Tab-separated table of N, CA and C in Angstrom:
chain	number	residue	atom	x	y	z
A	1	MET	N	0.809	-1.214	0.482
A	1	MET	CA	-0.093	-0.250	0.115
A	1	MET	C	1.012	1.198	0.091
A	2	VAL	N	0.371	2.280	-0.959
A	2	VAL	CA	1.094	3.976	-0.564
A	2	VAL	C	0.501	4.398	0.611
A	3	SER	N	1.722	4.968	1.048
A	3	SER	CA	1.722	6.412	2.333
A	3	SER	C	1.457	7.355	1.802
A	4	THR	N	0.750	8.067	2.225
A	4	THR	CA	0.519	9.513	1.417
A	4	THR	C	1.207	10.520	2.295
A	5	ARG	N	1.860	10.058	3.503
A	5	ARG	CA	2.737	11.038	4.316
A	5	ARG	C	4.152	10.747	4.333
A	6	GLY	N	4.773	11.750	4.544
A	6	GLY	CA	6.181	11.482	4.428
A	6	GLY	C	6.724	11.637	3.155
A	7	PRO	N	8.239	11.528	2.788
A	7	PRO	CA	8.839	11.801	2.125
A	7	PRO	C	8.827	11.099	0.425
A	8	LYS	N	7.845	9.670	0.954
A	8	LYS	CA	7.947	8.645	-0.230
A	8	LYS	C	6.659	9.267	-0.744
A	9	SER	N	5.633	10.021	-0.212
A	9	SER	CA	4.416	10.642	-1.364
A	9	SER	C	4.936	10.956	-2.379
A	10	ARG	N	4.299	10.943	-3.538
A	10	ARG	CA	4.213	11.081	-4.986
A	10	ARG	C	2.901	11.984	-5.238
A	11	TYR	N	2.868	13.154	-5.250
A	11	TYR	CA	1.940	13.745	-6.249
A	11	TYR	C	2.029	13.942	-7.670
A	12	PHE	N	1.381	13.973	-8.574
A	12	PHE	CA	1.100	14.319	-10.032
A	12	PHE	C	0.017	14.830	-10.212
A	13	GLU	N	-0.214	15.923	-11.637
A	13	GLU	CA	-0.788	16.402	-11.819
A	13	GLU	C	-1.679	16.222	-13.066
A	14	LYS	N	-2.871	16.076	-13.855
A	14	LYS	CA	-3.487	15.464	-14.639
A	14	LYS	C	-2.858	16.409	-15.827
A	15	GLY	N	-2.437	15.515	-16.625
A	15	GLY	CA	-1.717	15.591	-17.969
A	15	GLY	C	-0.206	16.000	-17.635
A	16	GLU	N	0.070	15.482	-16.528
A	16	GLU	CA	1.856	15.433	-16.686
A	16	GLU	C	1.970	14.135	-17.427
A	17	LYS	N	3.335	14.596	-17.616
A	17	LYS	CA	3.966	13.391	-18.352
A	17	LYS	C	5.031	12.558	-17.542
A	18	VAL	N	5.159	11.420	-17.344
A	18	VAL	CA	5.724	10.364	-16.328
A	18	VAL	C	6.175	9.309	-16.560
A	19	LEU	N	6.594	8.357	-16.139
A	19	LEU	CA	7.417	7.079	-15.907
A	19	LEU	C	6.317	6.137	-15.489
A	20	CYS	N	5.693	5.118	-15.763
A	20	CYS	CA	4.996	4.209	-15.192
A	20	CYS	C	5.414	2.569	-15.124
A	21	TYR	N	5.545	2.173	-14.512
A	21	TYR	CA	6.189	1.085	-14.385
A	21	TYR	C	4.834	-0.320	-15.104
A	22	GLU	N	5.474	-1.087	-15.757
A	22	GLU	CA	4.446	-2.171	-16.247
A	22	GLU	C	3.606	-2.430	-14.908
A	23	PRO	N	1.709	-2.577	-15.236
A	23	PRO	CA	1.160	-3.161	-13.806
A	23	PRO	C	0.888	-4.417	-13.980
A	24	ASP	N	1.020	-5.023	-14.965
A	24	ASP	CA	0.995	-6.317	-14.701
A	24	ASP	C	2.399	-6.897	-14.268
A	25	PRO	N	2.025	-8.118	-12.948
A	25	PRO	CA	3.049	-8.922	-12.516
A	25	PRO	C	3.571	-9.778	-13.303
A	26	SER	N	2.947	-10.497	-13.971
A	26	SER	CA	3.235	-11.323	-14.928
A	26	SER	C	4.019	-10.857	-16.139
A	27	LYS	N	4.057	-9.464	-16.640
A	27	LYS	CA	5.194	-9.593	-17.547
A	27	LYS	C	6.403	-8.866	-17.015
A	28	ALA	N	7.111	-8.569	-18.155
A	28	ALA	CA	8.557	-7.821	-17.682
A	28	ALA	C	8.700	-6.532	-17.247
A	29	LYS	N	9.308	-6.077	-16.038
A	29	LYS	CA	9.315	-5.101	-15.464
A	29	LYS	C	10.241	-3.831	-15.963
A	30	VAL	N	8.876	-2.789	-16.799
A	30	VAL	CA	10.091	-2.026	-17.516
A	30	VAL	C	9.029	-0.964	-17.386
A	31	LEU	N	9.963	0.456	-17.551
A	31	LEU	CA	8.967	1.701	-17.323
A	31	LEU	C	8.729	2.251	-18.726
A	32	TYR	N	7.165	2.813	-18.933
A	32	TYR	CA	6.508	2.893	-20.133
A	32	TYR	C	6.379	4.502	-19.758
A	33	ASP	N	6.757	5.219	-20.959
A	33	ASP	CA	6.102	6.537	-21.712
A	33	ASP	C	4.790	6.708	-21.240
A	34	SER	N	4.615	7.522	-20.040
A	34	SER	CA	2.806	7.522	-20.058
A	34	SER	C	2.365	9.208	-19.460
A	35	LYS	N	1.031	8.891	-19.664
A	35	LYS	CA	0.661	10.399	-19.090
A	35	LYS	C	-0.462	10.283	-18.193
A	36	ILE	N	-0.615	10.996	-17.320
A	36	ILE	CA	-1.448	11.461	-16.011
A	36	ILE	C	-2.876	12.035	-16.292
A	37	LEU	N	-3.596	10.820	-16.423
A	37	LEU	CA	-5.208	11.268	-16.851
A	37	LEU	C	-6.427	11.672	-15.664
A	38	GLY	N	-6.237	10.995	-14.688
A	38	GLY	CA	-6.717	11.801	-13.224
A	38	GLY	C	-5.998	11.112	-12.034
A	39	THR	N	-6.526	11.831	-10.946
A	39	THR	CA	-6.111	11.476	-9.673
A	39	THR	C	-7.182	10.831	-8.732
A	40	TYR	N	-7.055	9.910	-8.045
A	40	TYR	CA	-7.970	9.689	-6.705
A	40	TYR	C	-7.735	9.072	-5.575
A	41	GLU	N	-8.331	9.532	-4.981
A	41	GLU	CA	-7.962	9.137	-3.270
A	41	GLU	C	-9.006	7.935	-2.860
A	42	THR	N	-8.324	7.042	-2.611
A	42	THR	CA	-8.642	5.835	-1.640
A	42	THR	C	-8.713	5.447	-0.867
A	43	LYS	N	-9.126	4.499	-0.063
A	43	LYS	CA	-8.979	3.921	1.654
A	43	LYS	C	-8.318	2.193	1.166
A	44	ASP	N	-6.967	2.453	2.263
A	44	ASP	CA	-6.638	0.855	2.171
A	44	ASP	C	-7.549	-0.452	2.663
A	45	LYS	N	-7.368	-1.063	3.390
A	45	LYS	CA	-7.916	-2.296	3.991
A	45	LYS	C	-8.097	-1.402	5.693
A	46	ARG	N	-7.297	-0.858	5.706
A	46	ARG	CA	-7.158	-0.342	7.363
A	46	ARG	C	-7.558	1.276	7.150
A	47	GLY	N	-8.170	1.597	6.213
A	47	GLY	CA	-8.725	2.939	6.809
A	47	GLY	C	-7.867	4.046	6.403
A	48	ARG	N	-6.895	3.546	5.643
A	48	ARG	CA	-5.634	4.507	5.392
A	48	ARG	C	-5.881	5.354	3.905
A	49	LYS	N	-5.572	6.432	3.732
A	49	LYS	CA	-5.830	7.597	2.274
A	49	LYS	C	-4.760	6.710	1.685
A	50	THR	N	-4.794	6.580	0.459
A	50	THR	CA	-4.324	6.141	-0.161
A	50	THR	C	-4.162	7.185	-1.711
A	51	ILE	N	-3.330	7.146	-2.692
A	51	ILE	CA	-3.453	8.043	-4.006
A	51	ILE	C	-3.259	7.155	-5.180
A	52	GLN	N	-4.301	6.960	-6.523
A	52	GLN	CA	-4.250	6.189	-7.175
A	52	GLN	C	-4.201	6.873	-8.499
A	53	TYR	N	-3.861	6.948	-9.324
A	53	TYR	CA	-3.683	7.500	-10.813
A	53	TYR	C	-3.871	6.565	-12.067
A	54	LYS	N	-4.919	7.580	-12.755
A	54	LYS	CA	-4.959	6.601	-13.928
A	54	LYS	C	-4.125	7.202	-14.925
A	55	VAL	N	-3.696	6.452	-15.599
A	55	VAL	CA	-2.429	6.554	-16.401
A	55	VAL	C	-2.804	6.444	-18.028
A	56	HIS	N	-2.206	6.663	-19.085
A	56	HIS	CA	-2.305	6.643	-20.378
A	56	HIS	C	-0.893	6.163	-20.628
A	57	PHE	N	-0.238	5.110	-21.522
A	57	PHE	CA	0.573	4.599	-21.982
A	57	PHE	C	0.756	5.184	-23.132
A	58	GLN	N	1.861	6.181	-23.591
A	58	GLN	CA	2.291	6.810	-24.703
A	58	GLN	C	2.444	5.966	-25.812
A	59	GLY	N	1.209	5.771	-26.992
A	59	GLY	CA	1.405	4.618	-28.453
A	59	GLY	C	1.044	3.661	-27.987
A	60	TRP	N	0.096	3.598	-26.888
A	60	TRP	CA	-1.259	2.580	-27.118
A	60	TRP	C	-2.434	3.256	-26.778
A	61	SER	N	-3.416	2.311	-27.284
A	61	SER	CA	-4.716	2.425	-27.495
A	61	SER	C	-5.335	3.015	-25.913
A	62	SER	N	-6.664	3.661	-25.994
A	62	SER	CA	-6.776	3.868	-24.387
A	62	SER	C	-7.498	2.871	-23.940
A	63	SER	N	-7.498	1.365	-24.362
A	63	SER	CA	-7.906	0.502	-23.603
A	63	SER	C	-7.084	0.126	-22.551
A	64	TRP	N	-5.527	0.341	-23.004
A	64	TRP	CA	-4.676	0.089	-22.103
A	64	TRP	C	-4.711	1.254	-20.672
A	65	ASP	N	-5.734	2.194	-20.784
A	65	ASP	CA	-5.213	2.823	-19.827
A	65	ASP	C	-5.245	2.291	-18.454
A	66	ARG	N	-4.664	2.337	-17.528
A	66	ARG	CA	-5.131	1.876	-16.014
A	66	ARG	C	-5.002	2.775	-14.787
A	67	LYS	N	-5.564	2.272	-13.910
A	67	LYS	CA	-5.410	2.727	-12.779
A	67	LYS	C	-4.112	1.864	-11.822
A	68	VAL	N	-3.280	2.833	-11.522
A	68	VAL	CA	-2.278	2.340	-10.639
A	68	VAL	C	-1.725	3.099	-9.360
A	69	SER	N	-1.341	2.543	-8.224
A	69	SER	CA	-0.712	3.252	-7.181
A	69	SER	C	0.447	3.774	-7.431
A	70	ALA	N	0.167	5.058	-6.472
A	70	ALA	CA	1.804	6.084	-6.719
A	70	ALA	C	2.572	5.298	-7.127
A	71	ASP	N	2.610	4.237	-6.093
A	71	ASP	CA	4.201	3.300	-6.689
A	71	ASP	C	4.499	3.212	-7.443
A	72	PHE	N	3.872	2.787	-8.726
A	72	PHE	CA	4.177	2.690	-10.168
A	72	PHE	C	4.641	3.853	-11.204
A	73	VAL	N	4.575	5.131	-10.461
A	73	VAL	CA	4.652	6.021	-11.168
A	73	VAL	C	5.983	7.263	-10.825
A	74	LEU	N	6.775	7.340	-12.018
A	74	LEU	CA	8.028	8.116	-11.152
A	74	LEU	C	7.821	9.748	-12.793
A	75	LYS	N	8.564	10.351	-11.609
A	75	LYS	CA	8.445	11.699	-12.420
A	75	LYS	C	9.494	11.287	-13.583
A	76	ASP	N	9.526	11.920	-14.559
A	76	ASP	CA	10.410	11.716	-16.251
A	76	ASP	C	11.564	12.806	-15.893
A	77	THR	N	12.451	12.175	-15.230
A	77	THR	CA	13.824	12.744	-15.254
A	77	THR	C	15.174	11.919	-15.877
A	78	GLU	N	15.672	12.704	-16.101
A	78	GLU	CA	16.892	11.962	-16.600
A	78	GLU	C	17.508	10.826	-15.774
A	79	GLU	N	17.724	11.040	-14.593
A	79	GLU	CA	18.036	9.819	-13.634
A	79	GLU	C	16.849	8.505	-14.096
A	80	ASN	N	15.662	8.809	-13.941
A	80	ASN	CA	14.702	7.530	-14.387
A	80	ASN	C	14.467	6.945	-15.680
A	81	ARG	N	14.789	8.119	-16.871
A	81	ARG	CA	15.152	7.395	-17.813
A	81	ARG	C	16.068	6.503	-18.370
A	82	LYS	N	17.322	6.755	-17.117
A	82	LYS	CA	18.463	5.857	-17.173
A	82	LYS	C	17.925	3.958	-16.704
A	83	LEU	N	16.772	4.396	-15.671
A	83	LEU	CA	16.275	3.280	-15.161
A	83	LEU	C	15.606	2.865	-16.244
A	84	GLN	N	14.768	3.344	-16.919
A	84	GLN	CA	14.106	2.816	-18.357
A	84	GLN	C	14.662	2.139	-19.097
A	85	ARG	N	15.841	2.935	-19.298
A	85	ARG	CA	16.791	2.470	-20.419
A	85	ARG	C	17.153	0.810	-20.407
A	86	ASP	N	18.088	0.610	-18.232
A	86	ASP	CA	18.297	-0.483	-17.937
A	86	ASP	C	17.370	-1.333	-17.739
A	87	LEU	N	16.196	-1.000	-17.372
A	87	LEU	CA	15.318	-2.255	-17.368
A	87	LEU	C	14.867	-2.956	-18.771
A	88	ALA	N	14.728	-1.735	-19.590
A	88	ALA	CA	14.295	-2.037	-21.200
A	88	ALA	C	15.140	-3.186	-21.342
A	89	GLU	N	16.486	-2.976	-21.477
A	89	GLU	CA	18.016	-4.123	-21.844
A	89	GLU	C	17.994	-5.315	-20.705
A	90	LYS	N	17.522	-5.213	-19.549
A	90	LYS	CA	17.291	-6.231	-18.657
A	90	LYS	C	16.090	-7.485	-19.469
A	91	ALA	N	15.132	-6.789	-19.609
A	91	ALA	CA	14.157	-7.222	-19.875
A	91	ALA	C	14.476	-8.089	-21.308
A	92	GLN	N	14.961	-7.157	-22.137
A	92	GLN	CA	15.353	-7.734	-23.743
A	92	GLN	C	16.576	-9.139	-23.598
A	93	LEU	N	17.349	-8.880	-22.475
A	93	LEU	CA	18.311	-10.433	-22.194
A	93	LEU	C	17.189	-11.265	-21.304
A	94	GLN	N	16.407	-11.017	-20.772
A	94	GLN	CA	15.406	-12.081	-20.196
A	94	GLN	C	15.020	-12.475	-21.082
A	95	LEU	N	14.151	-12.368	-22.266
A	95	LEU	CA	13.643	-12.845	-23.417
A	95	LEU	C	14.454	-13.378	-24.279
A	96	TYR	N	15.607	-13.195	-24.486
A	96	TYR	CA	16.716	-13.948	-25.120
A	96	TYR	C	16.725	-15.120	-24.728
A	97	VAL	N	17.153	-14.834	-23.348
A	97	VAL	CA	17.191	-16.290	-22.262
A	97	VAL	C	15.900	-17.205	-22.632
A	98	PHE	N	14.343	-16.468	-22.348
A	98	PHE	CA	13.494	-17.498	-22.629
A	98	PHE	C	13.362	-17.923	-23.873
A	99	VAL	N	14.008	-17.417	-24.838
A	99	VAL	CA	13.525	-17.978	-26.314
A	99	VAL	C	14.600	-19.301	-26.329
A	100	GLY	N	15.891	-18.888	-26.045
A	100	GLY	CA	16.929	-19.898	-26.191
A	100	GLY	C	16.609	-21.078	-25.550
A	101	GLN	N	15.642	-20.790	-24.470
A	101	GLN	CA	15.399	-22.175	-23.807
A	101	GLN	C	14.039	-22.913	-23.997
A	102	ALA	N	13.690	-22.229	-24.512
A	102	ALA	CA	12.301	-23.110	-25.880
A	102	ALA	C	12.374	-23.234	-26.869
A	103	LYS	N	13.655	-22.993	-27.397
A	103	LYS	CA	14.051	-23.599	-28.706
A	103	LYS	C	14.886	-24.647	-27.992
A	104	ILE	N	15.601	-24.936	-26.927
A	104	ILE	CA	16.621	-25.679	-26.562
A	104	ILE	C	15.142	-27.403	-25.992
A	105	GLN	N	14.024	-26.441	-25.428
A	105	GLN	CA	12.738	-27.541	-25.267
A	105	GLN	C	12.645	-28.174	-26.343
A	106	LEU	N	12.185	-27.309	-27.078
A	106	LEU	CA	11.715	-27.619	-28.864
A	106	LEU	C	12.421	-28.972	-29.336
A	107	THR	N	13.437	-28.402	-29.187
A	107	THR	CA	14.509	-29.389	-29.730
A	107	THR	C	14.674	-31.142	-29.115
A	108	TYR	N	14.161	-30.587	-28.026
A	108	TYR	CA	14.934	-31.832	-26.823
A	108	TYR	C	13.329	-32.553	-27.236
A	109	VAL	N	12.104	-32.062	-27.649
A	109	VAL	CA	10.612	-32.673	-27.763
A	109	VAL	C	10.721	-33.559	-28.829
A	110	ARG	N	11.244	-33.038	-30.144
A	110	ARG	CA	11.738	-33.128	-31.240
A	110	ARG	C	12.635	-34.688	-31.243
A	111	SER	N	13.345	-34.946	-30.246
A	111	SER	CA	13.884	-36.044	-30.542
A	111	SER	C	13.597	-37.530	-29.871
A	112	PHE	N	12.433	-37.053	-29.126
A	112	PHE	CA	11.689	-38.359	-28.830
A	112	PHE	C	11.017	-39.194	-29.810
A	113	SER	N	10.722	-40.271	-29.763
A	113	SER	CA	10.224	-40.877	-31.060
A	113	SER	C	9.266	-41.993	-29.966
A	114	PHE	N	7.857	-41.743	-30.397
A	114	PHE	CA	6.512	-42.522	-29.447
A	114	PHE	C	6.226	-43.667	-30.465
A	115	THR	N	7.175	-44.290	-31.399
A	115	THR	CA	6.941	-45.632	-31.730
A	115	THR	C	7.412	-46.543	-31.269
């Protein structure tokens, strides 16, 4: 959960360009160029105030717009752009490893004879 108190608190304005982590935990952890569409105050299970943002991922259809907690959103700074590049490179390397493993598994399956 997101705390809205203290130095970790992040507030973004509607229309602000930001970087947003991929919200789907089953996908690679990358940062997308995004824009804040709206801000929502909600309460967590303990009744504490939390902030969520509706974000639009630049270059994607609005059907991919998502509400995310403030922890997923970063300011668009040079430091965070470097993090974005590093995460993209790491995700690309993981993809190569996965593809390599898939090829090995396919080769392994083809070598079996069921006759």
